[in-house]
Amino acid sequence: MDGRKGKKPIFLFFFFFVTISISSSPSPLQFQYQPLLLTSLPKLHTLSWAHPESESESESESDINTFSLNLHHVDYISPLLSNSTPDSLFKLRLLRDAVRVKSLSTITHQTNDFSSSVISGLAQGSGEYFTRLGLGTPPKYVYMVLDTGSDVVWVQCSPCRKCYAQSDPLFDPTKSTSFLGLTCGSPLCRRLDSPGCNNINKCLYQVSYGDGSFTFGEFSTETLTFRNTKVDNVALGCGHDNQGLFVAAAGLLGLGRGKLSFPTQTGNRFGKKFSYCLVDRSASSKPSSLVFGESAVSRNTAFTPLLTNPKLDTFYYVGLTGISVGGTRVPGIKPSLFSLDPTGNGGVIVDSGTSVTRLTRPAYVALRDAFRAGASSLKRASDFSLFDTCFDLSGKTEVNVPTVVMHFTGADVSLPASNYLIPVDSDGKYCFAFAGTMSGLSIIGNIQQQGFRVVFDLESNRVGFAPRGCV
């Protein structure tokens, strides 16, 4: 037999094998992209409320069990930031974000019994979104931080032994006919995990934050007014001793899942539903919005079940099962990376007060590498702050970027390009707006939530995402 003839079938088999291997690899034509319209960092706009009646002191009460509010970013209300540049405002935002994430991670690693009324998710100066509401009767309007990572509602009150600077006058409970201090034995006082009691049987509260800031005072009930809707008998901390940089706000409206949060207290009246939609501040100067009641749920909402952490009742935990880049699931991102263990560590939360989404380090590295591969045609730039994947897009008006889809249990959320490739300076540098964390806790931040109506349906124990929800 001719030796050369014996080798021919082997060569043909090898050629066939190589052909199959190459054709099974994803081609550039199969990779999915979407356009990113390049914008600049948001400039500081003059704050104005679209509904002047929100400052009205009318005693009329709406009989509709739904209401909506405007939300504004912290950059628009703080007098400390009035002379800041867009670049410096963004750097300050990232500094606040780092403190916020450290505080949340510290809370989830508590080994002792956790008290949501003693340690909250809000870190110093990290409240990102504010609204304006009326306190007392007649209502006095003040700015309040809204935070899904906190429960107790509180406000600075006079007389104040120690208070931080706020943009409105201090609330004076003696001038409100609806203010009522709670006694130590009242049911609402007993909801506090660590209530205090003074020598005249008045209930005392204290909220301490991971950075050392705190609020302390009398626990009470008061009427809150949201435009024309009055909500009576809301449990509220009247703080006479407060420390921290809460960036001009009078206090905080806790939107967490705990038993003293505003949604939990008022759940029956508003159907245990609320939602918000955060506008992209670099593309629009209009305010974001917060809605309570049945109108909070959009028709096109994709829902994922809420998960329960037995150690923490404040946060909104969800099941993240994977992430796709360019139309293909990233192989290294497994559901096990986001699991919540029996001790209460790990998991994924949806948080309004964190800007940049944090993923456990292995998941982030896999996501980042997949995005870099798909964006190889874009000119790379140096790192920026916590971002290690940046691009020089100066001189361009539009580019194509790989698609990114977050896969939750029962819901796929396809992100607009502006929700993950964002400007970080005024010179055309854009960065991939995810970051890794060594903590087991992953956080879905508000940059990734932009433009979606994020629905918190506590009646059905689920969270939903409705695209184009701000229109």
Coordinates of C-alpha atoms in Angstrom, one line a residue:
M1 CA 0.0 0.0 0.0
D2 CA 1.2 3.5 -0.9
G3 CA 2.1 5.4 2.3
R4 CA 1.0 8.7 0.9
K5 CA -2.5 7.4 0.3
G6 CA -2.7 6.2 3.9
K7 CA -2.2 9.7 5.2
K8 CA -4.8 11.4 3.0
P9 CA -7.9 10.6 5.1
I10 CA -6.2 11.9 8.2
F11 CA -5.5 15.2 6.5
L12 CA -9.1 15.5 5.3
F13 CA -10.4 14.7 8.8
F14 CA -8.2 17.4 10.4
F15 CA -9.3 19.9 7.8
F16 CA -12.9 19.1 8.5
F17 CA -12.4 19.4 12.3
V18 CA -10.8 22.9 12.0
T19 CA -13.6 24.1 9.7
I20 CA -16.2 23.0 12.2
S21 CA -14.4 24.7 15.1
I22 CA -14.0 28.0 13.3
S23 CA -17.6 28.1 12.1
S24 CA -19.0 27.5 15.6
S25 CA -17.3 30.6 17.0
P26 CA -19.4 33.7 17.2
S27 CA -18.7 36.0 14.3
P28 CA -18.7 39.8 14.5
L29 CA -21.9 39.8 12.5
Q30 CA -23.6 37.7 15.2
F31 CA -22.5 40.0 18.1
Q32 CA -25.3 42.4 19.1
Y33 CA -24.6 46.1 19.3
Q34 CA -26.7 49.2 20.0
P35 CA -26.0 52.9 19.4
L36 CA -24.8 55.2 22.2
L37 CA -25.5 58.9 21.6
L38 CA -22.7 60.7 23.3
T39 CA -23.6 63.4 25.8
S40 CA -21.7 65.5 28.3
L41 CA -21.8 65.4 32.1
P42 CA -24.9 67.1 33.4
K43 CA -24.6 70.8 34.3
L44 CA -26.1 72.2 37.4
H45 CA -29.7 73.4 36.8
T46 CA -31.7 75.8 38.8
L47 CA -34.1 73.7 40.9
S48 CA -37.8 74.4 40.2
W49 CA -40.8 72.4 41.2
A50 CA -43.2 71.7 38.4
H51 CA -46.2 71.9 40.7
P52 CA -46.3 75.1 42.7
E53 CA -49.3 73.8 44.6
S54 CA -46.9 71.5 46.4
E55 CA -46.1 74.5 48.6
S56 CA -49.8 75.2 49.2
E57 CA -51.0 75.1 52.7
S58 CA -54.5 74.1 51.7
E59 CA -56.3 71.8 54.1
S60 CA -58.0 69.9 51.3
E61 CA -57.2 66.2 51.2
S62 CA -57.3 64.0 48.1
D63 CA -59.7 61.1 48.3
I64 CA -57.7 59.1 45.7
N65 CA -55.4 56.5 47.2
T66 CA -52.5 57.3 44.8
F67 CA -50.1 60.2 44.5
S68 CA -46.9 61.1 42.7
L69 CA -44.0 63.3 43.6
N70 CA -41.0 64.9 41.8
L71 CA -37.6 63.6 42.7
H72 CA -34.4 65.7 42.3
H73 CA -30.8 64.6 42.5
V74 CA -28.7 65.9 45.4
D75 CA -26.5 67.9 43.0
Y76 CA -29.5 70.3 42.4
I77 CA -30.3 71.3 46.0
S78 CA -27.1 71.6 47.9
P79 CA -25.9 75.2 48.4
L80 CA -22.5 73.6 49.0
L81 CA -22.3 72.5 45.3
S82 CA -23.5 75.7 43.6
N83 CA -20.1 76.7 42.3
S84 CA -19.0 73.1 41.4
T85 CA -18.1 72.0 37.8
P86 CA -19.7 69.0 36.2
D87 CA -16.4 67.1 36.6
S88 CA -16.1 67.8 40.3
L89 CA -19.7 66.9 40.9
F90 CA -19.2 63.5 39.3
K91 CA -16.1 62.8 41.4
L92 CA -18.0 63.8 44.5
R93 CA -20.8 61.4 43.5
L94 CA -18.3 58.6 43.3
L95 CA -16.8 59.4 46.7
R96 CA -20.3 59.3 48.2
D97 CA -20.9 56.1 46.4
A98 CA -17.8 54.4 47.9
V99 CA -18.9 55.4 51.4
R100 CA -22.4 54.1 50.7
V101 CA -21.3 50.7 49.5
K102 CA -18.9 50.3 52.4
S103 CA -21.7 51.0 54.8
L104 CA -24.1 48.5 53.1
S105 CA -21.4 45.8 53.0
T106 CA -20.6 46.4 56.7
I107 CA -24.3 46.0 57.6
T108 CA -24.7 42.7 55.8
H109 CA -21.7 41.3 57.6
Q110 CA -23.1 41.9 61.1
T111 CA -22.8 38.7 63.1
N112 CA -25.0 39.8 66.0
D113 CA -28.8 40.5 65.9
F114 CA -29.4 43.2 63.4
S115 CA -31.6 46.2 64.2
S116 CA -32.7 48.2 61.2
S117 CA -33.8 51.0 63.4
V118 CA -30.3 51.2 64.9
I119 CA -28.1 50.8 61.8
S120 CA -29.3 52.1 58.5
G121 CA -28.2 51.8 54.9
L122 CA -27.7 55.5 54.4
A123 CA -24.1 56.5 54.7
Q124 CA -23.0 60.1 55.3
G125 CA -24.0 62.4 52.5
S126 CA -25.0 59.5 50.2
G127 CA -28.6 60.3 49.7
E128 CA -28.9 60.6 46.0
Y129 CA -32.5 61.6 45.4
F130 CA -34.7 64.1 47.3
T131 CA -38.3 65.2 47.3
R132 CA -40.3 68.0 48.9
L133 CA -43.1 67.2 51.3
G134 CA -45.1 68.9 54.0
L135 CA -44.6 68.2 57.7
G136 CA -47.3 68.8 60.3
T137 CA -50.5 70.8 60.4
P138 CA -50.4 73.3 58.8
P139 CA -47.7 71.7 56.6
K140 CA -44.2 73.1 56.5
Y141 CA -42.4 72.0 53.3
V142 CA -38.9 70.6 53.5
Y143 CA -36.5 68.5 51.4
M144 CA -36.3 64.8 52.4
V145 CA -33.9 62.1 51.2
L146 CA -35.6 59.1 49.7
D147 CA -33.8 55.8 50.4
T148 CA -34.8 52.2 49.7
G149 CA -31.9 51.1 52.0
S150 CA -33.4 52.7 55.2
D151 CA -36.6 52.3 57.2
V152 CA -37.1 54.9 60.0
V153 CA -38.7 58.2 58.8
W154 CA -37.0 61.1 60.7
V155 CA -36.6 64.9 60.5
Q156 CA -34.5 67.4 62.4
C157 CA -36.6 69.2 65.0
S158 CA -36.3 72.3 67.2
P159 CA -35.1 72.8 69.8
C160 CA -32.0 71.2 68.4
R161 CA -29.0 70.5 70.7
K162 CA -26.9 69.6 67.7
C163 CA -28.0 69.9 64.1
Y164 CA -26.3 69.9 60.7
A165 CA -27.1 72.6 58.2
Q166 CA -30.3 72.2 56.1
S167 CA -31.8 74.4 53.4
D168 CA -35.2 74.9 55.2
P169 CA -36.0 76.1 58.7
L170 CA -36.0 73.4 61.4
F171 CA -39.4 71.8 62.0
D172 CA -41.0 73.0 65.2
P173 CA -43.3 70.3 66.5
T174 CA -45.0 72.8 69.0
K175 CA -46.4 74.7 66.0
S176 CA -48.1 71.6 64.5
T177 CA -51.6 70.6 65.8
S178 CA -51.1 67.0 64.5
F179 CA -47.8 66.2 66.2
L180 CA -48.1 63.5 68.9
G181 CA -45.2 62.2 71.0
L182 CA -45.5 58.4 71.6
T183 CA -45.3 56.8 75.0
C184 CA -42.9 54.0 75.8
G185 CA -45.5 51.4 75.9
S186 CA -47.2 52.3 72.6
P187 CA -47.3 49.6 69.8
L188 CA -45.3 51.9 67.4
C189 CA -42.5 52.4 70.0
R190 CA -42.3 48.6 70.5
R191 CA -41.6 48.2 66.8
L192 CA -38.3 49.9 67.3
D193 CA -35.7 47.2 67.8
S194 CA -33.9 49.3 70.5
P195 CA -36.4 51.8 71.9
G196 CA -35.4 54.2 74.6
C197 CA -37.5 55.9 77.3
N198 CA -37.1 59.2 79.1
N199 CA -38.1 60.1 82.6
I200 CA -41.6 61.3 81.5
N201 CA -42.4 58.1 79.7
K202 CA -41.7 59.4 76.2
C203 CA -40.4 57.0 73.5
L204 CA -37.0 57.7 72.2
Y205 CA -35.3 56.5 69.0
Q206 CA -31.8 56.5 67.6
V207 CA -30.6 55.7 64.1
S208 CA -26.8 55.3 63.7
Y209 CA -25.0 55.0 60.4
G210 CA -22.0 53.1 59.3
D211 CA -19.8 56.2 59.1
G212 CA -20.6 57.4 62.6
S213 CA -23.3 59.9 61.8
F214 CA -26.6 59.5 63.7
T215 CA -30.0 61.0 64.6
F216 CA -31.5 60.8 68.1
G217 CA -34.7 62.2 69.5
E218 CA -38.4 61.7 70.3
F219 CA -40.4 59.1 68.4
S220 CA -43.8 60.4 67.4
T221 CA -46.6 60.4 64.9
E222 CA -47.2 63.3 62.4
T223 CA -49.1 64.1 59.3
L224 CA -47.2 64.2 56.0
T225 CA -48.5 66.1 53.0
F226 CA -47.6 65.0 49.5
R227 CA -49.0 67.8 47.2
N228 CA -52.7 67.5 48.0
T229 CA -52.6 64.1 49.7
K230 CA -52.4 64.0 53.5
V231 CA -51.2 60.9 55.2
D232 CA -52.0 60.9 59.0
N233 CA -50.3 59.2 61.9
V234 CA -47.0 58.4 60.3
A235 CA -44.4 57.2 62.8
L236 CA -41.6 59.7 62.6
G237 CA -38.4 60.4 64.5
C238 CA -38.2 64.0 65.7
G239 CA -34.4 64.4 65.9
H240 CA -33.0 66.9 68.5
D241 CA -29.4 65.6 68.2
N242 CA -28.2 64.9 64.7
Q243 CA -24.8 64.6 63.2
G244 CA -23.6 64.0 59.6
L245 CA -23.6 65.5 56.1
F246 CA -27.1 64.9 54.8
V247 CA -26.6 67.6 52.1
A248 CA -29.1 70.2 53.0
A249 CA -32.1 67.8 53.6
A250 CA -34.3 68.1 56.7
G251 CA -34.4 64.4 57.1
L252 CA -35.1 61.1 55.5
L253 CA -38.2 59.2 54.1
G254 CA -37.3 55.5 54.5
L255 CA -38.6 53.4 51.7
G256 CA -37.2 50.0 52.8
R257 CA -39.0 46.8 53.6
G258 CA -38.8 47.1 57.4
K259 CA -41.7 47.4 59.8
L260 CA -41.3 51.1 60.3
S261 CA -40.6 52.2 56.7
F262 CA -43.1 54.6 55.0
P263 CA -44.3 51.9 52.5
T264 CA -44.9 49.4 55.3
Q265 CA -46.7 51.9 57.5
T266 CA -49.0 53.2 54.8
G267 CA -49.3 49.9 52.8
N268 CA -53.0 49.3 53.2
R269 CA -53.9 52.8 52.0
F270 CA -51.7 52.7 48.9
G271 CA -52.1 49.1 47.9
K272 CA -48.6 48.2 49.2
K273 CA -47.2 49.5 45.9
F274 CA -44.8 52.3 45.0
S275 CA -42.4 53.0 42.1
Y276 CA -39.9 55.5 40.9
C277 CA -38.4 56.4 37.6
L278 CA -35.0 58.1 37.6
V279 CA -34.2 60.2 34.5
D280 CA -30.8 60.3 32.9
R281 CA -29.4 63.5 34.3
S282 CA -27.0 63.9 31.4
A283 CA -29.8 63.8 28.8
S284 CA -32.6 65.6 30.6
S285 CA -33.1 68.3 33.1
K286 CA -36.7 67.3 34.0
P287 CA -37.3 65.8 37.5
S288 CA -37.6 62.1 38.2
S289 CA -40.8 60.8 39.8
L290 CA -42.1 58.7 42.7
V291 CA -45.6 57.2 42.7
F292 CA -47.6 55.5 45.4
G293 CA -50.7 53.4 44.8
E294 CA -52.1 51.4 41.9
S295 CA -50.8 53.9 39.3
A296 CA -47.3 52.9 40.4
V297 CA -47.5 49.7 38.3
S298 CA -46.9 50.1 34.5
R299 CA -48.5 47.7 32.1
N300 CA -45.2 46.6 30.5
T301 CA -43.5 45.8 33.8
A302 CA -41.4 42.6 34.0
F303 CA -41.4 41.3 37.6
T304 CA -39.0 39.2 39.6
P305 CA -39.8 37.8 43.0
L306 CA -38.5 39.5 46.1
L307 CA -36.2 37.2 48.2
T308 CA -36.1 37.3 52.0
N309 CA -33.0 37.7 54.1
P310 CA -33.9 36.4 57.6
K311 CA -31.1 38.5 59.0
L312 CA -32.0 41.8 57.3
D313 CA -35.6 43.0 56.7
T314 CA -34.7 46.4 55.2
F315 CA -33.2 45.6 51.8
Y316 CA -34.9 44.5 48.5
Y317 CA -33.2 41.3 47.6
V318 CA -33.7 39.8 44.1
G319 CA -32.4 36.8 42.2
L320 CA -29.8 37.6 39.5
T321 CA -29.1 34.5 37.4
G322 CA -26.8 35.9 34.8
I323 CA -25.8 38.7 32.4
S324 CA -25.6 38.7 28.6
V325 CA -23.1 40.8 26.5
G326 CA -23.6 41.1 22.8
G327 CA -26.6 38.7 22.9
T328 CA -24.7 35.8 24.6
R329 CA -24.7 34.9 28.3
V330 CA -21.3 35.5 29.9
P331 CA -20.1 31.9 30.8
G332 CA -18.4 33.0 34.0
I333 CA -21.4 34.6 35.6
K334 CA -23.2 31.8 37.5
P335 CA -26.3 32.2 39.8
S336 CA -24.2 30.8 42.6
L337 CA -22.1 34.0 42.6
F338 CA -25.2 35.9 43.7
S339 CA -26.7 33.4 46.2
L340 CA -27.9 34.5 49.7
D341 CA -26.4 32.1 52.3
P342 CA -28.2 31.0 55.5
T343 CA -26.2 33.5 57.6
G344 CA -27.6 36.4 55.6
N345 CA -24.4 37.2 53.6
G346 CA -24.3 37.6 49.8
G347 CA -27.3 38.2 47.6
V348 CA -28.3 41.1 45.3
I349 CA -30.2 44.2 46.3
V350 CA -31.9 46.9 44.3
D351 CA -30.9 50.2 45.9
S352 CA -31.8 53.8 45.0
G353 CA -28.9 55.4 47.0
T354 CA -26.0 53.5 45.3
S355 CA -25.0 55.0 41.9
V356 CA -22.8 52.3 40.3
T357 CA -23.8 48.7 40.2
R358 CA -21.4 46.5 42.3
L359 CA -21.0 42.8 41.4
T360 CA -19.0 40.2 43.3
R361 CA -15.5 40.3 41.9
P362 CA -15.6 37.1 39.8
A363 CA -18.8 38.1 38.2
Y364 CA -17.5 41.6 37.5
V365 CA -14.3 40.4 35.9
A366 CA -16.2 38.0 33.6
L367 CA -18.6 40.8 32.6
R368 CA -15.8 43.4 32.1
D369 CA -13.8 41.0 29.9
A370 CA -16.8 40.1 27.8
F371 CA -17.5 43.8 27.3
R372 CA -13.9 44.7 26.5
A373 CA -13.9 42.0 23.8
G374 CA -17.0 43.3 22.2
A375 CA -15.8 46.9 22.4
S376 CA -12.3 46.2 21.0
S377 CA -12.9 48.7 18.2
L378 CA -13.2 51.6 20.6
K379 CA -10.1 53.5 21.6
R380 CA -9.1 52.6 25.2
A381 CA -8.3 55.3 27.8
S382 CA -6.8 55.2 31.3
D383 CA -8.7 54.1 34.3
F384 CA -10.8 56.6 36.2
S385 CA -11.5 56.3 40.0
L386 CA -13.2 52.9 40.5
F387 CA -13.6 52.3 36.8
D388 CA -11.0 50.1 35.0
T389 CA -12.6 50.0 31.6
C390 CA -12.6 53.4 29.9
F391 CA -12.6 54.7 26.4
D392 CA -11.6 57.9 24.6
L393 CA -14.6 58.9 22.6
S394 CA -13.6 62.5 22.0
G395 CA -14.6 64.0 18.7
K396 CA -17.4 61.5 18.2
T397 CA -21.2 62.0 18.4
E398 CA -22.3 58.3 18.4
V399 CA -20.7 54.9 18.7
N400 CA -22.0 51.3 18.7
V401 CA -21.5 49.4 21.9
P402 CA -22.2 45.7 22.9
T403 CA -25.7 45.1 24.3
V404 CA -26.0 44.3 28.0
V405 CA -28.9 42.3 29.5
M406 CA -29.4 41.5 33.2
H407 CA -31.2 38.2 33.7
F408 CA -33.3 38.1 36.9
T409 CA -35.5 35.3 37.9
G410 CA -38.5 35.6 35.6
A411 CA -37.4 39.0 34.1
D412 CA -34.8 40.0 31.5
V413 CA -33.8 43.7 31.7
S414 CA -32.1 45.0 28.6
L415 CA -30.1 48.1 29.5
P416 CA -29.9 51.2 27.3
A417 CA -26.3 51.9 26.3
S418 CA -26.4 55.1 28.4
N419 CA -27.0 53.0 31.5
Y420 CA -23.6 51.3 31.4
L421 CA -21.2 53.5 29.3
I422 CA -21.2 56.9 30.9
P423 CA -19.2 60.2 30.6
V424 CA -16.8 60.8 33.5
D425 CA -15.3 64.1 32.5
S426 CA -15.7 66.9 30.0
D427 CA -13.0 65.6 27.6
G428 CA -14.8 62.7 26.0
K429 CA -13.8 59.9 28.4
Y430 CA -16.5 57.3 28.9
C431 CA -16.3 54.3 31.4
F432 CA -18.1 51.0 31.8
A433 CA -20.3 51.8 34.8
F434 CA -20.0 48.6 36.7
A435 CA -17.5 47.8 39.5
G436 CA -16.3 44.8 41.4
T437 CA -16.5 44.3 45.2
M438 CA -14.8 41.9 47.5
S439 CA -18.0 41.8 49.6
G440 CA -20.4 39.1 48.9
L441 CA -23.2 41.6 48.5
S442 CA -24.0 42.8 45.0
I443 CA -25.9 46.0 44.5
I444 CA -28.0 47.2 41.5
G445 CA -27.3 50.9 41.4
N446 CA -29.3 53.9 40.2
I447 CA -27.3 54.4 37.0
Q448 CA -28.4 51.0 35.7
Q449 CA -32.0 51.8 36.8
Q450 CA -32.2 55.1 34.8
G451 CA -35.2 55.3 32.5
F452 CA -36.9 52.3 34.0
R453 CA -40.0 52.5 36.2
V454 CA -38.8 50.4 39.1
V455 CA -41.9 49.0 40.8
F456 CA -42.0 47.7 44.4
D457 CA -45.1 45.6 44.7
L458 CA -45.0 44.5 48.4
E459 CA -48.5 43.0 48.2
S460 CA -47.3 40.4 45.7
N461 CA -43.7 40.4 47.1
R462 CA -42.0 41.3 43.8
V463 CA -39.9 44.0 42.1
G464 CA -40.5 45.0 38.5
F465 CA -38.8 47.0 35.7
A466 CA -40.7 48.8 33.0
P467 CA -38.6 50.3 30.2
R468 CA -39.2 53.9 29.1
G469 CA -41.1 54.4 32.4
C470 CA -40.2 58.1 32.8
V471 CA -42.3 59.3 29.9

